[in-house]
Amino acid sequence: MILLDVFKKRTAEGGGFREERKKLKIGIPKFLNIWSTHRFWIGFLTSLGFEPRNIIFSSDTSEEQFREYGKGRIGMDSCYPVKALAGHIGELLMTKKIDILLVPMIYSLPSFLRGSVVDVLSCTRVMMAPENIKAGFIKEENTFEKMGVKHLSPFVSFSEPHLLPKYLYESFRQAIEVTYEEVEKAVRDGLEELERFDREMRKKTREILEWCARENRPCILILARPYHMDPGIGHEIDAEFQSCGYPVVWGQYLPTDRDLLQWLFGADIEAGLIKDPFDISDVWTSSYSSNTNEIIWGAKFAARFPWITAVVRLSSYECGMDQPTFTPVQKIVEHSGTLYFKFGDLDETRPSGSIKIRVETIDYYVRKYSEGIIERKLKRLKPQRPIGFGGECE
Ligand code: SF4
């Protein structure tokens, strides 16, 4: 019996739809761009009446998770972040007793660069991953049906918010009794929750950068895709630098406050090189991919911001999207005198020894050259600094 029938039967026996929803467990694999949109899903589902404790994310990616639950489910060759999805789905199915599995097909992403770039699409592999990996769970028998789990894979285009209620309603009504109006409101709540979270993260990053300015200390910027924050995908390289004593910030959550961006990009705008601080057309004209655009913008930010003295680039093995960006990002960063290091070809194996040796080498360079880098970058900027970065009235 499919979940909706169970749901209708229970509802007919008494109790409203929202009461029933409180009892349903919904599993979400913590993979790819769920890392940058998870707050939307939490806001959306709680608004629909799902209990927060019943919204269950899979664990971080790990070799064990893939070996235990994902092996044998992969029918195509791909980068590891996509293949890892099989382990996440398997783990949710085998260990969490879920009623619904939600694996969104994310076509485009929420991005602070929207409006200044051509588009904010996700990688095609990100979008197709749910369908590709699903095939491994239905090829011999339909594992979802067998386990009584409703598989939902809604098409999600964050760049077209007016379409979100339509596609999410079409998808969710296959599993629960829900009205279009409820979904519309839940989308609004989800987007608000995501914006609130992003704002908070940018505020925290600004606080870290202000501390670096106050103490005149170097900071390391990680340029990567959001899912490299997953310890099993990014191998916690950021934490290695933190353990050396460096503040580490991620490109996704750099501050976007007017005063700071005017200080960093004002001269380029006045010179007519760019039309606004988020314009990347001076260095990257094919600005279709959201994550790629943000990596390029992060490189520009790092090239101008004095206390970011080193950029660490992370990339996964077989990532076709990252390949064309390697040279431009390196050139943007190094042209400014900022140090640049790359950990490319990351896959499921964590090469602990070689990571440690490389981090030690990078630590040596950052310690040796940061003071001079900060001085030279400060000289290129206008003397009037924003408040928090040595500006007046502090
Ligand atoms: S951007 Fe690269 S790592 Fe990410 S899904 Fe696409 S190909 Fe894989």
CSV table of C-alpha atoms and ligand atoms in Angstrom, one decimal:
chain,number,residue,atom,x,y,z
A,1,MET,CA,0.0,0.0,0.0
A,2,ILE,CA,1.5,3.3,-0.9
A,3,LEU,CA,2.1,5.9,1.7
A,4,LEU,CA,-0.7,8.2,0.6
A,5,ASP,CA,-3.3,5.5,1.0
A,6,VAL,CA,-2.0,4.8,4.5
A,7,PHE,CA,-2.1,8.5,5.2
A,8,LYS,CA,-5.7,8.9,3.9
A,9,LYS,CA,-6.8,5.8,5.9
A,10,ARG,CA,-5.3,7.2,9.1
A,11,THR,CA,-6.8,10.6,8.5
A,12,ALA,CA,-10.2,9.2,7.8
A,13,GLU,CA,-9.9,7.4,11.1
A,14,GLY,CA,-9.7,10.8,12.8
A,15,GLY,CA,-7.1,13.5,13.2
A,16,GLY,CA,-6.2,16.2,10.7
A,17,PHE,CA,-3.6,16.2,8.0
A,18,ARG,CA,-1.1,18.2,10.0
A,19,GLU,CA,-1.5,15.8,13.0
A,20,GLU,CA,-0.6,12.9,10.7
A,21,ARG,CA,2.3,14.7,9.1
A,22,LYS,CA,3.8,15.1,12.6
A,23,LYS,CA,4.2,11.3,12.8
A,24,LEU,CA,5.9,10.9,9.4
A,25,LYS,CA,9.7,10.5,9.2
A,26,ILE,CA,11.3,12.2,6.2
A,27,GLY,CA,14.9,11.3,5.2
A,28,ILE,CA,17.1,13.7,3.2
A,29,PRO,CA,20.5,12.5,1.9
A,30,LYS,CA,23.1,15.1,3.0
A,31,PHE,CA,24.8,15.3,-0.4
A,32,LEU,CA,25.9,17.9,-3.1
A,33,ASN,CA,23.9,21.1,-2.9
A,34,ILE,CA,21.8,20.0,0.1
A,35,TRP,CA,24.9,21.5,1.8
A,36,SER,CA,24.0,25.0,0.7
A,37,THR,CA,20.2,24.6,0.8
A,38,HIS,CA,19.5,22.5,3.8
A,39,ARG,CA,18.0,25.4,5.7
A,40,PHE,CA,15.4,25.8,3.0
A,41,TRP,CA,14.4,22.2,3.4
A,42,ILE,CA,14.1,22.5,7.2
A,43,GLY,CA,12.1,25.7,6.9
A,44,PHE,CA,9.9,24.2,4.2
A,45,LEU,CA,9.1,20.9,6.0
A,46,THR,CA,8.5,22.4,9.4
A,47,SER,CA,6.1,24.9,7.9
A,48,LEU,CA,4.3,21.9,6.4
A,49,GLY,CA,3.9,20.4,9.8
A,50,PHE,CA,6.8,17.9,9.9
A,51,GLU,CA,8.3,17.6,13.3
A,52,PRO,CA,12.0,18.8,13.4
A,53,ARG,CA,13.0,15.5,15.0
A,54,ASN,CA,11.4,13.6,12.1
A,55,ILE,CA,13.4,15.5,9.5
A,56,ILE,CA,16.4,13.1,9.3
A,57,PHE,CA,19.6,13.9,7.4
A,58,SER,CA,22.0,11.2,6.5
A,59,SER,CA,25.5,11.2,8.2
A,60,ASP,CA,28.5,12.9,6.7
A,61,THR,CA,30.0,11.0,3.7
A,62,SER,CA,32.5,8.3,4.7
A,63,GLU,CA,34.2,5.4,3.1
A,64,GLU,CA,32.3,3.1,5.5
A,65,GLN,CA,29.0,4.6,4.5
A,66,PHE,CA,29.7,4.0,0.9
A,67,ARG,CA,31.0,0.5,1.4
A,68,GLU,CA,28.2,-0.6,3.6
A,69,TYR,CA,25.2,1.0,1.9
A,70,GLY,CA,26.2,2.3,-1.6
A,71,LYS,CA,28.5,-0.3,-3.3
A,72,GLY,CA,26.9,-2.1,-6.2
A,73,ARG,CA,24.3,0.7,-6.6
A,74,ILE,CA,26.3,2.8,-9.1
A,75,GLY,CA,25.5,2.2,-12.7
A,76,MET,CA,27.6,5.1,-14.3
A,77,ASP,CA,31.0,6.7,-14.0
A,78,SER,CA,31.0,10.0,-12.2
A,79,CYS,CA,32.8,12.2,-9.7
A,80,TYR,CA,32.8,10.9,-6.1
A,81,PRO,CA,30.4,13.5,-4.7
A,82,VAL,CA,27.7,12.1,-7.0
A,83,LYS,CA,28.6,8.4,-6.4
A,84,ALA,CA,28.5,9.0,-2.6
A,85,LEU,CA,24.8,9.7,-2.8
A,86,ALA,CA,24.2,5.9,-3.1
A,87,GLY,CA,25.7,5.5,0.4
A,88,HIS,CA,23.5,8.3,1.8
A,89,ILE,CA,20.3,6.8,0.4
A,90,GLY,CA,21.2,3.3,1.5
A,91,GLU,CA,22.0,4.5,5.0
A,92,LEU,CA,18.6,6.3,5.3
A,93,LEU,CA,16.8,3.3,4.0
A,94,MET,CA,18.5,0.7,6.1
A,95,THR,CA,18.9,2.4,9.4
A,96,LYS,CA,16.4,5.3,9.9
A,97,LYS,CA,12.9,3.8,9.4
A,98,ILE,CA,11.8,6.7,7.2
A,99,ASP,CA,8.4,7.0,5.5
A,100,ILE,CA,9.5,9.4,2.8
A,101,LEU,CA,12.8,9.9,1.0
A,102,LEU,CA,13.4,13.4,-0.3
A,103,VAL,CA,16.1,13.7,-3.0
A,104,PRO,CA,15.6,17.0,-4.8
A,105,MET,CA,16.7,17.5,-8.4
A,106,ILE,CA,18.3,20.9,-8.0
A,107,TYR,CA,18.4,22.7,-11.4
A,108,SER,CA,19.4,26.1,-10.2
A,109,LEU,CA,20.7,27.5,-6.9
A,110,PRO,CA,20.0,30.5,-4.6
A,111,SER,CA,23.0,32.8,-5.2
A,112,PHE,CA,24.0,36.3,-4.0
A,113,LEU,CA,25.4,36.8,-7.5
A,114,ARG,CA,22.0,36.4,-9.2
A,115,GLY,CA,21.3,39.5,-11.2
A,116,SER,CA,25.0,40.2,-11.9
A,117,VAL,CA,25.8,37.0,-13.8
A,118,VAL,CA,24.3,35.2,-16.8
A,119,ASP,CA,22.7,32.4,-14.7
A,120,VAL,CA,22.9,30.4,-11.5
A,121,LEU,CA,22.5,26.8,-12.7
A,122,SER,CA,23.8,23.8,-10.8
A,123,CYS,CA,26.2,21.3,-12.4
A,124,THR,CA,24.2,18.9,-14.6
A,125,ARG,CA,25.6,16.0,-12.6
A,126,VAL,CA,24.2,17.7,-9.4
A,127,MET,CA,20.8,17.9,-11.1
A,128,MET,CA,20.7,14.4,-12.4
A,129,ALA,CA,22.3,12.6,-9.5
A,130,PRO,CA,19.0,11.7,-7.8
A,131,GLU,CA,17.7,9.9,-11.0
A,132,ASN,CA,21.1,8.3,-11.8
A,133,ILE,CA,21.5,6.9,-8.3
A,134,LYS,CA,17.9,5.9,-8.0
A,135,ALA,CA,18.4,3.5,-10.9
A,136,GLY,CA,20.7,1.5,-8.7
A,137,PHE,CA,17.9,1.0,-6.1
A,138,ILE,CA,15.3,-0.2,-8.6
A,139,LYS,CA,17.2,-2.2,-11.2
A,140,GLU,CA,16.6,-5.6,-9.7
A,141,GLU,CA,13.7,-4.8,-7.5
A,142,ASN,CA,12.1,-1.5,-6.3
A,143,THR,CA,13.8,-1.2,-2.9
A,144,PHE,CA,11.7,1.9,-2.1
A,145,GLU,CA,8.4,0.1,-2.6
A,146,LYS,CA,9.7,-3.0,-0.9
A,147,MET,CA,10.5,-0.9,2.2
A,148,GLY,CA,7.3,1.1,2.1
A,149,VAL,CA,9.2,4.3,1.5
A,150,LYS,CA,7.8,7.0,-0.8
A,151,HIS,CA,10.6,8.4,-3.0
A,152,LEU,CA,10.2,12.1,-3.9
A,153,SER,CA,12.5,13.8,-6.3
A,154,PRO,CA,11.0,17.2,-7.1
A,155,PHE,CA,12.5,19.5,-9.7
A,156,VAL,CA,13.8,22.5,-7.9
A,157,SER,CA,14.8,25.8,-9.6
A,158,PHE,CA,15.8,28.3,-6.9
A,159,SER,CA,16.4,31.0,-9.6
A,160,GLU,CA,12.7,30.9,-10.4
A,161,PRO,CA,11.0,31.1,-6.9
A,162,HIS,CA,7.5,31.4,-8.5
A,163,LEU,CA,7.9,27.9,-9.8
A,164,LEU,CA,8.9,26.3,-6.5
A,165,PRO,CA,5.4,25.9,-5.1
A,166,LYS,CA,4.2,24.3,-8.4
A,167,TYR,CA,6.9,21.6,-8.6
A,168,LEU,CA,7.0,20.9,-4.9
A,169,TYR,CA,3.2,20.6,-4.7
A,170,GLU,CA,3.2,18.2,-7.6
A,171,SER,CA,5.8,16.1,-5.8
A,172,PHE,CA,4.5,16.2,-2.2
A,173,ARG,CA,0.9,15.4,-3.1
A,174,GLN,CA,2.2,12.0,-4.1
A,175,ALA,CA,3.0,11.3,-0.5
A,176,ILE,CA,0.8,13.4,1.7
A,177,GLU,CA,-2.5,15.2,1.6
A,178,VAL,CA,-1.5,18.8,1.1
A,179,THR,CA,-3.0,22.0,-0.4
A,180,TYR,CA,-1.3,24.3,-2.9
A,181,GLU,CA,-1.7,27.2,-0.5
A,182,GLU,CA,0.2,25.2,2.3
A,183,VAL,CA,3.1,24.5,-0.1
A,184,GLU,CA,3.1,28.2,-1.2
A,185,LYS,CA,3.5,29.3,2.4
A,186,ALA,CA,6.0,26.6,3.2
A,187,VAL,CA,8.2,27.8,0.2
A,188,ARG,CA,8.1,31.3,1.5
A,189,ASP,CA,9.0,30.1,5.0
A,190,GLY,CA,11.8,28.0,3.6
A,191,LEU,CA,13.3,30.8,1.6
A,192,GLU,CA,13.2,33.1,4.6
A,193,GLU,CA,14.9,30.5,6.8
A,194,LEU,CA,17.6,30.1,4.2
A,195,GLU,CA,18.2,33.8,3.9
A,196,ARG,CA,18.3,34.2,7.6
A,197,PHE,CA,20.9,31.4,7.9
A,198,ASP,CA,23.0,32.8,5.1
A,199,ARG,CA,22.9,36.3,6.6
A,200,GLU,CA,24.1,34.9,9.9
A,201,MET,CA,27.0,33.0,8.3
A,202,ARG,CA,28.1,36.1,6.5
A,203,LYS,CA,28.0,38.1,9.7
A,204,LYS,CA,30.1,35.5,11.4
A,205,THR,CA,32.6,35.6,8.5
A,206,ARG,CA,32.8,39.4,8.8
A,207,GLU,CA,33.5,39.1,12.5
A,208,ILE,CA,36.4,36.8,11.7
A,209,LEU,CA,37.8,39.1,9.1
A,210,GLU,CA,37.4,42.1,11.4
A,211,TRP,CA,39.4,40.2,14.0
A,212,CYS,CA,42.1,39.5,11.5
A,213,ALA,CA,42.3,43.2,10.6
A,214,ARG,CA,42.3,44.3,14.3
A,215,GLU,CA,45.1,41.8,15.2
A,216,ASN,CA,46.8,42.2,11.8
A,217,ARG,CA,46.7,38.4,11.4
A,218,PRO,CA,46.5,36.3,8.2
A,219,CYS,CA,43.5,34.4,7.2
A,220,ILE,CA,43.0,31.5,4.8
A,221,LEU,CA,40.1,31.4,2.3
A,222,ILE,CA,38.8,28.0,1.1
A,223,LEU,CA,37.5,28.1,-2.5
A,224,ALA,CA,35.5,25.0,-3.2
A,225,ARG,CA,32.0,23.8,-3.9
A,226,PRO,CA,29.7,23.9,-0.8
A,227,TYR,CA,29.8,20.1,-0.5
A,228,HIS,CA,33.5,20.1,0.2
A,229,MET,CA,32.4,21.1,3.7
A,230,ASP,CA,31.4,17.5,4.0
A,231,PRO,CA,34.3,15.8,5.9
A,232,GLY,CA,34.1,12.8,3.5
A,233,ILE,CA,34.3,15.0,0.4
A,234,GLY,CA,36.7,17.8,1.5
A,235,HIS,CA,38.7,15.6,3.9
A,236,GLU,CA,38.6,18.3,6.6
A,237,ILE,CA,41.5,20.1,5.0
A,238,ASP,CA,40.1,23.4,6.4
A,239,ALA,CA,40.3,21.9,9.9
A,240,GLU,CA,44.0,21.1,9.4
A,241,PHE,CA,44.7,24.8,8.8
A,242,GLN,CA,42.6,25.8,11.8
A,243,SER,CA,44.8,23.4,13.9
A,244,CYS,CA,47.8,25.4,12.7
A,245,GLY,CA,46.2,28.5,14.3
A,246,TYR,CA,44.7,30.2,11.2
A,247,PRO,CA,41.2,31.6,11.0
A,248,VAL,CA,39.7,29.8,8.0
A,249,VAL,CA,36.7,31.2,6.0
A,250,TRP,CA,34.7,29.7,3.1
A,251,GLY,CA,34.0,31.5,-0.1
A,252,GLN,CA,30.3,30.8,0.1
A,253,TYR,CA,29.8,32.9,3.2
A,254,LEU,CA,32.0,35.9,2.5
A,255,PRO,CA,30.5,39.2,3.7
A,256,THR,CA,28.6,41.2,1.1
A,257,ASP,CA,28.1,44.4,3.0
A,258,ARG,CA,28.1,47.6,0.9
A,259,ASP,CA,30.8,49.4,2.9
A,260,LEU,CA,33.3,46.5,2.6
A,261,LEU,CA,32.6,45.8,-1.0
A,262,GLN,CA,32.9,49.5,-1.9
A,263,TRP,CA,36.3,49.6,-0.3
A,264,LEU,CA,37.4,46.5,-2.2
A,265,PHE,CA,35.8,47.0,-5.6
A,266,GLY,CA,35.1,50.8,-5.6
A,267,ALA,CA,38.2,51.6,-7.7
A,268,ASP,CA,37.2,49.0,-10.4
A,269,ILE,CA,33.7,50.4,-10.6
A,270,GLU,CA,35.0,54.0,-10.9
A,271,ALA,CA,37.5,52.8,-13.6
A,272,GLY,CA,34.5,51.2,-15.5
A,273,LEU,CA,36.0,47.7,-15.3
A,274,ILE,CA,32.9,46.3,-13.6
A,275,LYS,CA,29.4,47.7,-13.1
A,276,ASP,CA,28.9,46.6,-9.5
A,277,PRO,CA,30.8,44.7,-6.8
A,278,PHE,CA,29.3,41.3,-7.9
A,279,ASP,CA,30.1,41.7,-11.5
A,280,ILE,CA,32.6,39.0,-12.6
A,281,SER,CA,32.4,39.7,-16.4
A,282,ASP,CA,35.9,41.2,-16.3
A,283,VAL,CA,37.4,37.8,-15.6
A,284,TRP,CA,34.7,35.2,-16.4
A,285,THR,CA,32.2,35.6,-19.2
A,286,SER,CA,30.6,32.1,-19.2
A,287,SER,CA,28.9,32.9,-15.9
A,288,TYR,CA,26.2,30.2,-16.0
A,289,SER,CA,27.1,28.0,-13.1
A,290,SER,CA,26.2,29.2,-9.6
A,291,ASN,CA,29.0,27.5,-7.7
A,292,THR,CA,31.6,28.3,-10.3
A,293,ASN,CA,30.5,32.0,-10.3
A,294,GLU,CA,30.9,32.1,-6.6
A,295,ILE,CA,34.3,30.6,-6.7
A,296,ILE,CA,35.5,33.2,-9.3
A,297,TRP,CA,34.0,36.0,-7.2
A,298,GLY,CA,35.7,34.6,-4.1
A,299,ALA,CA,39.0,34.7,-5.9
A,300,LYS,CA,38.4,38.4,-6.7
A,301,PHE,CA,37.5,39.1,-3.1
A,302,ALA,CA,40.6,37.3,-1.9
A,303,ALA,CA,42.8,39.2,-4.4
A,304,ARG,CA,41.7,42.5,-2.8
A,305,PHE,CA,41.2,41.7,0.9
A,306,PRO,CA,44.5,42.4,2.7
A,307,TRP,CA,44.3,39.9,5.5
A,308,ILE,CA,43.4,36.9,3.2
A,309,THR,CA,47.0,36.0,2.4
A,310,ALA,CA,46.4,32.5,1.1
A,311,VAL,CA,43.7,30.8,-0.9
A,312,VAL,CA,43.3,27.0,-0.8
A,313,ARG,CA,41.4,25.5,-3.7
A,314,LEU,CA,39.7,22.2,-3.2
A,315,SER,CA,38.3,20.1,-6.1
A,316,SER,CA,37.1,16.5,-6.7
A,317,TYR,CA,38.5,13.9,-9.0
A,318,GLU,CA,36.8,13.9,-12.4
A,319,CYS,CA,35.1,17.3,-11.9
A,320,GLY,CA,34.6,18.6,-15.4
A,321,MET,CA,33.1,21.9,-14.0
A,322,ASP,CA,36.2,22.8,-12.1
A,323,GLN,CA,38.8,22.1,-14.8
A,324,PRO,CA,38.3,25.4,-16.9
A,325,THR,CA,38.4,27.5,-13.7
A,326,PHE,CA,41.7,26.3,-12.3
A,327,THR,CA,43.9,28.7,-14.4
A,328,PRO,CA,41.7,31.8,-14.1
A,329,VAL,CA,41.3,31.4,-10.3
A,330,GLN,CA,45.0,30.9,-9.8
A,331,LYS,CA,45.9,33.9,-12.0
A,332,ILE,CA,43.4,36.2,-10.2
A,333,VAL,CA,44.8,35.2,-6.8
A,334,GLU,CA,48.5,35.2,-7.7
A,335,HIS,CA,48.4,38.4,-9.7
A,336,SER,CA,47.5,40.2,-6.4
A,337,GLY,CA,50.5,38.6,-4.6
A,338,THR,CA,48.2,36.3,-2.6
A,339,LEU,CA,49.5,32.8,-2.1
A,340,TYR,CA,47.6,30.0,-3.9
A,341,PHE,CA,47.5,26.3,-3.2
A,342,LYS,CA,45.4,23.6,-4.8
A,343,PHE,CA,44.2,20.2,-3.5
A,344,GLY,CA,42.7,18.8,-6.8
A,345,ASP,CA,41.5,15.3,-7.5
A,346,LEU,CA,40.0,14.6,-4.0
A,347,ASP,CA,38.2,11.3,-3.9
A,348,GLU,CA,37.0,8.7,-1.4
A,349,THR,CA,40.4,8.0,0.0
A,350,ARG,CA,41.7,10.4,2.6
A,351,PRO,CA,45.5,10.7,2.0
A,352,SER,CA,46.2,11.8,5.6
A,353,GLY,CA,50.0,11.7,5.4
A,354,SER,CA,50.2,13.7,2.2
A,355,ILE,CA,47.6,16.2,3.4
A,356,LYS,CA,49.6,16.8,6.6
A,357,ILE,CA,52.9,17.3,4.7
A,358,ARG,CA,51.3,19.8,2.3
A,359,VAL,CA,49.6,21.7,5.1
A,360,GLU,CA,53.0,22.0,6.9
A,361,THR,CA,54.6,23.4,3.8
A,362,ILE,CA,51.7,25.8,3.2
A,363,ASP,CA,51.9,26.9,6.9
A,364,TYR,CA,55.6,27.7,6.3
A,365,TYR,CA,54.9,29.9,3.3
A,366,VAL,CA,51.9,31.7,5.0
A,367,ARG,CA,54.0,32.5,8.1
A,368,LYS,CA,56.9,33.7,6.0
A,369,TYR,CA,55.1,35.9,3.5
A,370,SER,CA,51.9,37.1,5.1
A,371,GLU,CA,53.2,40.3,6.6
A,372,GLY,CA,54.5,41.6,3.3
A,373,ILE,CA,51.3,40.5,1.5
A,374,ILE,CA,49.1,42.4,3.9
A,375,GLU,CA,51.2,45.6,3.6
A,376,ARG,CA,51.2,45.5,-0.2
A,377,LYS,CA,47.5,44.8,-0.5
A,378,LEU,CA,46.7,47.6,1.9
A,379,LYS,CA,48.7,50.1,-0.1
A,380,ARG,CA,46.5,49.4,-3.2
A,381,LEU,CA,43.3,50.2,-1.4
A,382,LYS,CA,41.9,53.6,-0.5
A,383,PRO,CA,43.1,54.8,3.0
A,384,GLN,CA,39.5,55.3,4.2
A,385,ARG,CA,38.7,51.9,5.6
A,386,PRO,CA,35.3,50.5,6.6
A,387,ILE,CA,34.3,50.4,10.2
A,388,GLY,CA,35.7,47.2,11.7
A,389,PHE,CA,38.7,47.2,9.4
A,390,GLY,CA,40.5,50.1,10.9
A,391,GLY,CA,38.0,52.8,9.7
A,392,GLU,CA,37.2,56.0,11.6
A,393,CYS,CA,34.7,56.0,14.5
A,394,GLU,CA,35.9,52.6,15.8
B,1,SF4,S1,30.6,20.3,-10.0
B,1,SF4,FE1,32.1,18.7,-10.3
B,1,SF4,S2,32.2,17.6,-8.3
B,1,SF4,FE2,30.3,18.7,-8.4
B,1,SF4,S3,28.8,17.3,-9.2
B,1,SF4,FE3,29.6,18.5,-10.9
B,1,SF4,S4,31.3,17.3,-11.8
B,1,SF4,FE4,30.8,16.5,-9.7
